[in-house]
Coordinates of C-alpha atoms in Angstrom, one line a residue:
M1 CA 80.1 46.5 25.6
E2 CA 81.2 49.8 27.2
V3 CA 79.4 51.0 30.3
K4 CA 80.3 54.4 31.6
T5 CA 79.5 55.7 35.1
I6 CA 77.6 59.0 34.9
S7 CA 77.0 59.9 38.6
R8 CA 77.2 58.6 42.1
E9 CA 75.2 59.6 45.1
C10 CA 73.6 58.3 48.3
I11 CA 69.8 58.2 48.5
K12 CA 68.7 58.9 52.1
P13 CA 65.4 58.1 53.7
S14 CA 62.8 60.8 53.2
S15 CA 62.5 61.2 56.9
A16 CA 65.0 60.6 59.7
T17 CA 65.2 57.2 61.5
P18 CA 64.2 57.6 65.2
L19 CA 67.0 57.4 67.7
H20 CA 65.7 54.2 69.3
L21 CA 66.1 52.5 65.9
K22 CA 69.6 53.6 65.1
S23 CA 71.2 50.2 65.8
Y24 CA 69.7 47.1 64.1
K25 CA 70.8 43.9 65.7
L26 CA 71.3 40.9 63.3
C27 CA 69.8 37.5 64.4
L28 CA 71.6 34.2 64.9
L29 CA 70.9 33.0 61.4
D30 CA 72.3 36.3 60.0
Q31 CA 75.5 35.7 62.0
Y32 CA 75.9 32.3 60.2
Q33 CA 75.9 34.0 56.9
N34 CA 78.9 35.9 55.4
H35 CA 79.0 39.3 53.9
Q36 CA 78.5 39.1 50.1
Y37 CA 75.9 40.9 48.0
L38 CA 72.8 39.3 46.6
S39 CA 72.4 40.9 43.2
L40 CA 69.4 41.0 41.0
F41 CA 69.1 42.6 37.5
F42 CA 65.8 43.8 36.1
Y43 CA 65.7 44.6 32.3
Y44 CA 63.2 47.1 31.0
P45 CA 62.8 48.0 27.3
L46 CA 61.8 51.5 26.4
N47 CA 59.4 50.4 23.6
L48 CA 58.9 53.9 22.3
S49 CA 59.7 55.6 19.0
G50 CA 60.5 59.2 18.5
A51 CA 63.4 61.6 18.8
A52 CA 66.4 60.6 20.9
A53 CA 65.7 63.7 23.0
N54 CA 62.3 62.4 24.0
N55 CA 63.8 59.1 24.9
D56 CA 66.4 60.8 27.1
L57 CA 63.6 62.8 28.8
I58 CA 61.7 59.6 29.5
L59 CA 64.7 57.8 30.9
S60 CA 65.5 60.9 33.1
N61 CA 61.9 61.0 34.5
R62 CA 62.2 57.3 35.3
L63 CA 65.4 57.9 37.1
Q64 CA 63.9 60.6 39.2
L65 CA 60.9 58.4 40.1
L66 CA 63.3 55.6 41.2
K67 CA 65.2 58.0 43.5
Q68 CA 62.2 59.5 45.1
S69 CA 60.4 56.2 45.6
L70 CA 63.5 54.6 47.0
S71 CA 64.0 57.5 49.4
E72 CA 60.4 57.0 50.7
T73 CA 60.8 53.2 50.9
L74 CA 63.9 53.6 53.1
V75 CA 61.8 55.0 55.8
Q76 CA 60.5 51.5 56.4
Y77 CA 63.7 49.7 55.3
Y78 CA 66.0 52.0 57.2
P79 CA 68.7 49.5 57.9
L80 CA 69.5 49.4 54.2
A81 CA 70.4 53.1 54.4
G82 CA 73.1 52.2 56.9
K83 CA 76.4 50.3 57.2
L84 CA 77.4 47.0 58.6
T85 CA 79.5 46.9 61.8
E86 CA 81.9 44.3 63.2
I87 CA 79.6 43.5 66.0
Y88 CA 76.9 41.9 63.9
S89 CA 74.6 44.9 63.6
V90 CA 73.7 47.6 61.2
D91 CA 74.5 51.2 62.0
C92 CA 71.3 52.9 60.8
N93 CA 72.9 56.2 60.3
D94 CA 70.7 57.3 57.3
E95 CA 73.8 57.9 55.1
G96 CA 71.7 56.3 52.4
I97 CA 71.9 53.6 49.7
Y98 CA 74.8 54.0 47.3
F99 CA 73.1 54.8 44.0
Q100 CA 75.0 54.9 40.7
E101 CA 73.9 55.9 37.3
A102 CA 75.5 54.5 34.1
R103 CA 75.2 54.6 30.4
A104 CA 75.8 51.7 27.9
K105 CA 76.8 52.5 24.3
S106 CA 74.7 49.8 22.8
S107 CA 71.1 48.5 22.4
L108 CA 69.4 46.6 25.2
N109 CA 67.7 44.4 22.6
E110 CA 71.0 43.7 21.0
F111 CA 72.4 42.6 24.4
L112 CA 69.3 40.4 25.2
S113 CA 69.3 38.8 21.8
K114 CA 72.5 36.9 22.8
P115 CA 73.4 37.8 26.4
D116 CA 77.0 37.5 27.4
L117 CA 76.7 36.4 31.0
C118 CA 80.1 37.7 32.1
L119 CA 79.1 41.2 30.8
I120 CA 76.2 41.4 33.3
N121 CA 78.7 42.3 36.0
K122 CA 79.2 45.7 34.3
F123 CA 75.7 46.6 35.6
I124 CA 76.8 46.1 39.3
P125 CA 77.4 49.3 41.3
V126 CA 81.0 49.5 42.5
D127 CA 81.8 51.6 45.5
G128 CA 85.4 52.7 45.3
N129 CA 85.7 53.2 49.1
E130 CA 84.7 49.6 49.9
Q131 CA 87.1 46.8 50.2
S132 CA 86.0 43.4 48.9
G133 CA 84.8 41.1 51.6
Q134 CA 85.2 43.6 54.4
I135 CA 82.3 43.8 56.8
T136 CA 82.9 46.9 58.9
G137 CA 81.6 50.0 57.1
A138 CA 80.2 48.0 54.1
Q139 CA 77.0 49.4 52.5
A140 CA 73.9 47.4 53.5
A141 CA 72.6 47.9 49.9
K142 CA 73.5 49.4 46.6
V143 CA 71.8 50.2 43.3
Q144 CA 72.9 50.9 39.8
V145 CA 70.6 52.1 36.9
T146 CA 72.1 51.6 33.5
S147 CA 70.5 53.3 30.5
F148 CA 71.1 52.1 27.0
A149 CA 71.8 54.4 24.1
C150 CA 69.0 53.0 22.0
G151 CA 66.5 52.8 24.8
G152 CA 65.9 50.6 27.8
Q153 CA 67.3 50.3 31.3
V154 CA 68.8 47.7 33.6
I155 CA 68.2 48.1 37.3
C156 CA 70.7 46.2 39.5
A157 CA 69.8 46.1 43.2
C158 CA 72.2 44.5 45.8
I159 CA 71.7 43.8 49.4
S160 CA 74.2 42.3 51.9
H161 CA 73.4 38.7 52.6
M162 CA 74.2 39.3 56.2
F163 CA 71.1 41.6 56.3
G164 CA 68.7 39.2 54.6
D165 CA 67.9 36.4 52.3
V166 CA 66.2 36.5 48.9
L167 CA 62.8 36.6 50.4
T168 CA 63.8 39.8 52.3
F169 CA 65.2 41.1 49.0
T170 CA 61.9 40.4 47.2
S171 CA 59.9 42.1 49.9
F172 CA 62.1 45.2 49.7
M173 CA 61.8 45.3 45.9
G174 CA 58.0 44.8 46.2
S175 CA 57.8 47.7 48.6
W176 CA 59.9 49.9 46.4
T177 CA 57.8 49.3 43.4
A178 CA 54.5 49.7 45.3
T179 CA 55.8 53.1 46.6
A180 CA 56.6 54.1 43.0
R181 CA 53.0 53.2 42.0
K182 CA 51.6 55.0 45.1
Y183 CA 48.5 56.1 43.2
S184 CA 47.4 52.4 43.0
E185 CA 45.3 50.9 45.7
E186 CA 47.6 48.0 46.6
A187 CA 48.9 47.6 50.1
V188 CA 52.6 48.2 50.7
P189 CA 54.1 45.2 52.6
Y190 CA 55.8 46.4 55.7
P191 CA 59.0 44.6 57.0
I192 CA 59.0 42.9 60.3
Y193 CA 62.2 43.3 62.3
D194 CA 61.6 40.6 65.0
A195 CA 64.1 37.9 63.8
S196 CA 66.5 38.6 66.7
S197 CA 63.6 37.8 69.1
F198 CA 62.9 34.5 67.4
F199 CA 66.6 33.6 66.9
P200 CA 68.6 35.5 69.5
P201 CA 72.1 36.4 68.4
Y202 CA 75.2 35.3 70.2
D203 CA 77.3 38.3 71.3
A204 CA 80.7 36.5 70.8
Y205 CA 79.8 34.6 67.6
P206 CA 83.1 33.4 66.1
R207 CA 83.9 34.3 62.5
E208 CA 85.1 30.7 61.8
L209 CA 81.5 29.5 62.2
N210 CA 80.1 31.5 59.3
Q211 CA 79.0 29.6 56.2
L212 CA 81.9 30.7 54.0
A213 CA 84.6 29.6 56.6
L214 CA 82.9 26.3 57.2
G215 CA 82.7 25.6 53.4
T216 CA 86.4 26.1 52.8
R217 CA 87.1 22.4 52.6
F218 CA 84.8 22.2 49.6
C219 CA 86.3 25.1 47.6
R220 CA 88.1 24.6 44.3
T221 CA 90.5 27.2 42.9
G222 CA 90.5 27.9 39.2
R223 CA 88.8 29.7 36.3
F224 CA 85.0 29.6 37.0
V225 CA 82.5 30.3 34.3
T226 CA 78.7 30.7 34.2
K227 CA 76.3 29.1 31.8
R228 CA 72.5 29.2 31.8
F229 CA 70.5 26.1 31.1
V230 CA 66.7 26.8 30.5
F231 CA 64.2 24.0 31.2
E232 CA 60.8 24.7 29.6
A233 CA 57.5 23.5 31.1
K234 CA 57.1 20.5 28.8
A235 CA 60.6 19.2 29.5
I236 CA 60.0 19.6 33.3
A237 CA 56.8 17.6 33.0
E238 CA 58.6 14.8 31.2
L239 CA 61.3 14.9 34.0
K240 CA 58.7 14.7 36.7
A241 CA 57.1 11.7 35.1
R242 CA 60.5 10.0 34.8
A243 CA 61.4 10.8 38.4
S244 CA 58.1 9.7 40.0
S245 CA 58.3 6.7 42.2
S246 CA 56.4 5.0 45.0
S247 CA 58.3 7.0 47.5
V248 CA 57.8 10.4 45.8
R249 CA 54.8 10.3 43.6
N250 CA 54.8 14.0 42.7
P251 CA 58.3 15.4 42.6
T252 CA 58.7 19.2 42.5
R253 CA 60.2 21.1 39.6
V254 CA 63.2 22.0 41.7
E255 CA 63.8 18.4 42.8
V256 CA 63.9 17.0 39.2
V257 CA 66.0 19.8 37.8
S258 CA 68.4 19.6 40.7
A259 CA 68.7 15.8 40.2
L260 CA 69.2 16.0 36.4
L261 CA 72.0 18.7 36.8
A262 CA 73.8 16.9 39.6
K263 CA 74.4 13.7 37.6
P264 CA 76.5 15.2 34.8
I265 CA 78.3 17.7 37.1
M266 CA 79.4 14.8 39.3
A267 CA 80.4 12.9 36.1
A268 CA 82.5 15.8 34.9
V269 CA 84.3 16.0 38.2
E270 CA 84.8 12.2 38.1
T271 CA 86.2 12.4 34.6
K272 CA 88.9 14.8 35.7
S273 CA 89.8 13.0 38.9
G274 CA 89.5 9.5 37.6
S275 CA 87.3 8.3 40.4
H276 CA 83.9 9.0 42.0
K277 CA 84.0 11.0 45.2
P278 CA 81.2 11.3 47.7
T279 CA 79.5 14.6 47.1
F280 CA 77.1 16.8 49.0
L281 CA 74.2 18.1 47.1
T282 CA 73.3 21.1 49.3
H283 CA 70.0 23.0 49.2
A284 CA 69.1 26.2 51.0
V285 CA 65.7 25.9 52.6
N286 CA 63.3 28.7 53.7
L287 CA 62.6 28.1 57.4
R288 CA 59.6 30.5 57.6
R289 CA 57.3 27.9 56.2
K290 CA 58.8 25.1 58.3
A291 CA 58.2 26.8 61.6
K292 CA 55.1 25.9 63.7
P293 CA 53.2 28.2 63.4
P294 CA 54.8 29.5 60.2
L295 CA 56.7 32.8 60.4
S296 CA 55.7 35.8 58.3
E297 CA 57.1 36.0 54.8
H298 CA 57.9 39.6 55.6
L299 CA 60.2 38.7 58.5
V300 CA 63.5 40.3 57.7
G301 CA 66.7 38.3 57.9
N302 CA 68.3 35.0 56.7
I303 CA 65.5 32.7 57.9
I304 CA 67.1 29.9 55.9
Y305 CA 69.3 26.9 56.6
H306 CA 70.9 24.2 54.3
V307 CA 70.4 20.5 54.0
N308 CA 72.8 18.0 52.6
T309 CA 72.1 15.0 50.4
L310 CA 75.1 12.7 50.4
C311 CA 75.6 11.0 47.0
T312 CA 78.0 8.1 47.1
D313 CA 76.7 6.2 44.0
D314 CA 78.4 7.2 40.7
D315 CA 75.4 5.8 38.7
V316 CA 72.5 6.9 40.8
E317 CA 69.1 7.1 39.0
I318 CA 67.2 10.4 38.9
D319 CA 64.2 8.9 40.8
D320 CA 66.5 7.7 43.6
L321 CA 68.2 11.0 43.8
V322 CA 64.9 12.8 44.1
C323 CA 63.9 10.5 47.0
Q324 CA 67.2 11.4 48.8
L325 CA 66.6 15.1 48.2
R326 CA 63.0 14.9 49.5
E327 CA 64.1 13.0 52.6
A328 CA 66.9 15.5 53.4
I329 CA 64.6 18.6 53.0
T330 CA 61.9 16.9 55.2
R331 CA 64.4 16.8 58.0
L332 CA 64.2 20.5 58.4
D333 CA 60.8 20.6 60.3
G334 CA 59.2 22.6 63.0
D335 CA 61.3 20.9 65.7
F336 CA 64.5 21.9 63.9
V337 CA 63.4 25.5 63.7
K338 CA 62.4 25.5 67.3
S339 CA 65.9 24.1 68.3
L340 CA 67.5 27.3 66.8
Q341 CA 65.2 29.6 68.8
G342 CA 65.6 30.9 72.3
A343 CA 68.6 30.9 74.6
G344 CA 69.8 27.5 73.4
G345 CA 69.8 28.4 69.7
F346 CA 73.6 29.1 69.4
R347 CA 74.4 25.9 71.3
N348 CA 72.2 23.8 69.1
L349 CA 73.5 25.4 65.9
C350 CA 77.1 24.6 67.0
Q351 CA 76.0 21.0 67.6
E352 CA 74.5 20.8 64.2
I353 CA 77.7 22.1 62.6
K354 CA 79.8 19.7 64.7
D355 CA 77.7 16.7 63.9
E356 CA 77.9 17.4 60.2
A357 CA 81.7 17.8 60.3
E358 CA 82.3 14.6 62.3
V359 CA 80.0 12.3 60.4
Y360 CA 81.0 13.5 56.9
T361 CA 84.7 14.3 57.6
E362 CA 85.7 12.5 54.4
V363 CA 83.4 14.4 52.1
K364 CA 85.3 17.1 50.1
D365 CA 83.0 17.9 47.2
R366 CA 79.8 20.0 47.3
I367 CA 77.3 21.3 44.7
L368 CA 75.2 24.1 46.2
F369 CA 71.7 24.7 44.9
T370 CA 69.9 27.9 45.7
D371 CA 66.2 27.7 44.9
W372 CA 64.7 31.1 44.0
C373 CA 61.8 29.5 42.1
S374 CA 59.6 29.7 45.2
F375 CA 59.7 33.5 45.1
K376 CA 57.2 34.5 42.5
G377 CA 57.5 38.3 42.5
F378 CA 60.7 38.9 40.4
Y379 CA 58.7 39.5 37.2
D380 CA 56.2 41.7 39.0
I381 CA 58.7 44.4 39.7
N382 CA 56.8 47.2 38.0
F383 CA 57.9 50.8 38.7
R384 CA 55.1 52.2 36.5
W385 CA 56.5 51.4 33.1
G386 CA 55.7 47.7 32.9
K387 CA 57.2 44.5 34.1
P388 CA 60.7 43.5 33.3
I389 CA 61.4 41.5 30.1
W390 CA 64.0 39.5 31.9
V391 CA 65.4 39.1 35.4
S392 CA 68.9 37.7 36.0
V393 CA 71.7 37.1 38.4
A394 CA 75.4 37.8 37.9
G395 CA 77.8 35.5 36.2
F396 CA 81.5 34.6 36.0
G397 CA 83.6 35.1 32.9
G398 CA 86.6 33.0 33.5
S399 CA 87.7 34.6 36.8
T400 CA 90.2 32.7 38.9
I401 CA 88.6 32.4 42.3
S402 CA 88.2 29.8 45.1
I403 CA 84.6 28.6 45.6
Y404 CA 82.6 25.4 45.1
P405 CA 80.2 24.7 42.3
Y406 CA 76.9 26.4 42.8
I407 CA 73.6 26.7 40.9
V408 CA 70.9 29.3 41.2
L409 CA 67.4 28.2 40.0
M410 CA 65.0 30.9 38.9
N411 CA 61.6 30.9 37.2
T412 CA 61.4 31.8 33.6
R413 CA 59.2 34.9 32.7
L414 CA 56.1 32.8 32.2
G415 CA 56.7 31.1 35.6
D416 CA 56.4 27.5 34.5
G417 CA 60.0 26.9 33.4
I418 CA 63.3 27.1 35.2
E419 CA 66.5 28.9 34.4
A420 CA 69.5 27.2 36.0
W421 CA 72.5 29.5 36.4
V422 CA 75.4 27.0 36.7
N423 CA 78.8 28.1 38.0
L424 CA 81.6 25.6 37.5
L425 CA 85.3 25.3 36.8
E426 CA 85.9 25.9 33.1
D427 CA 87.1 22.3 32.4
D428 CA 84.0 20.9 34.1
M429 CA 81.7 23.2 32.2
N430 CA 83.2 22.2 28.9
L431 CA 82.0 18.7 29.7
L432 CA 78.6 19.7 31.1
Q433 CA 77.6 21.9 28.2
V434 CA 77.8 19.0 25.7
D435 CA 76.2 16.4 28.0
K436 CA 73.5 14.7 25.8
Q437 CA 71.2 13.7 28.6
L438 CA 71.1 17.2 30.0
L439 CA 70.6 18.9 26.6
A440 CA 67.7 16.6 25.9
F441 CA 65.8 18.6 28.4
A442 CA 67.5 22.0 28.6
T443 CA 68.6 24.7 26.1
L444 CA 72.0 26.3 26.6
D445 CA 72.0 30.1 26.9
P446 CA 68.9 31.0 24.8
S447 CA 67.8 34.5 24.2
P448 CA 65.4 35.7 26.9
L449 CA 63.5 37.5 24.1
G450 CA 62.1 34.2 22.9

């Protein structure tokens, strides 16, 4: 599929950011993150008949609405119109969000009928002036709108993970769409920039203590590929019944899907190495809901932390694994959140990192799970022309990189199923995609059109 860039520009806030807001200081939990872009892709069909010229006019009008509403939204989300600095802050210089328009010489329906996950990356905006992984001067956010020759558009929005987590991302997208539908009566959610007050940053925060640097020992180098396993509501209900126990009577959808995926992935690694190795099953947890009292869902930043479940048994049952996952997640309570707040937050974070490294020094394998199922708004991103027919993340197409296996869990369009975007070494994926126990509950790469 050929995708050609048509134009590039920066969308500036519709009014200037006040001088006292020109520097946005990141919080302690933002410092723990590394600069990479969180990317989401929203697929919108045109669903209209008529002359191609009319279709072009409709797509052009949509594009203008996107730009104007984005400009207005950036008045509230002003850090996204700036650039990251080397001192853990955002220079809110109003240069604007990098905005790229592209055209695809194919049909959106044709692409969605059998999506090639590695081609999704063609919808990502690429700033030629930006060096991969470099923090200083990096755009806080980017957008690309790709129009298809036979109708339909894909909107790819990206924000730096150092600025915020997926809940921050969802709040921004919700605000953007509400602004686009400004004639509706809905309230526009305003961002809250108090994270550095709750979790004060450490001025001399060392780069070696960010999440990427600390995870180096778990990285594997090779050809990584992405596959999408879809669990429908009926299959999840059967899994929940199987995983129920006296310890966890009502396991969550995420717990049972995580447990089912972890078993064959560990088995694939064991097949290649010849022996079972202790493995971390790592989940990112939203701390806003763990705090006492809870923090606002519109609090901007990376208000998340990870928990590890150590799996040492090569034949662990799903119900036992669910119990271990629940126990680990429960550990992140209000007291833990409080320990990261105030003047002692950095010291306590360092102690947490040190304790994990010392106790589990022999653990070299990790599977990272990112739960986006808790965030219900992805399929409500309606700019005035209807809700997206599909929402996706990016994928790997056999690129040689150095990371550890990771899985993104997202809701299906109806909200009762789960799409698991699994990123593994190619040899491991070849074993996983034919695992009979997994395929008894999941469908491999089905069309999102149904």
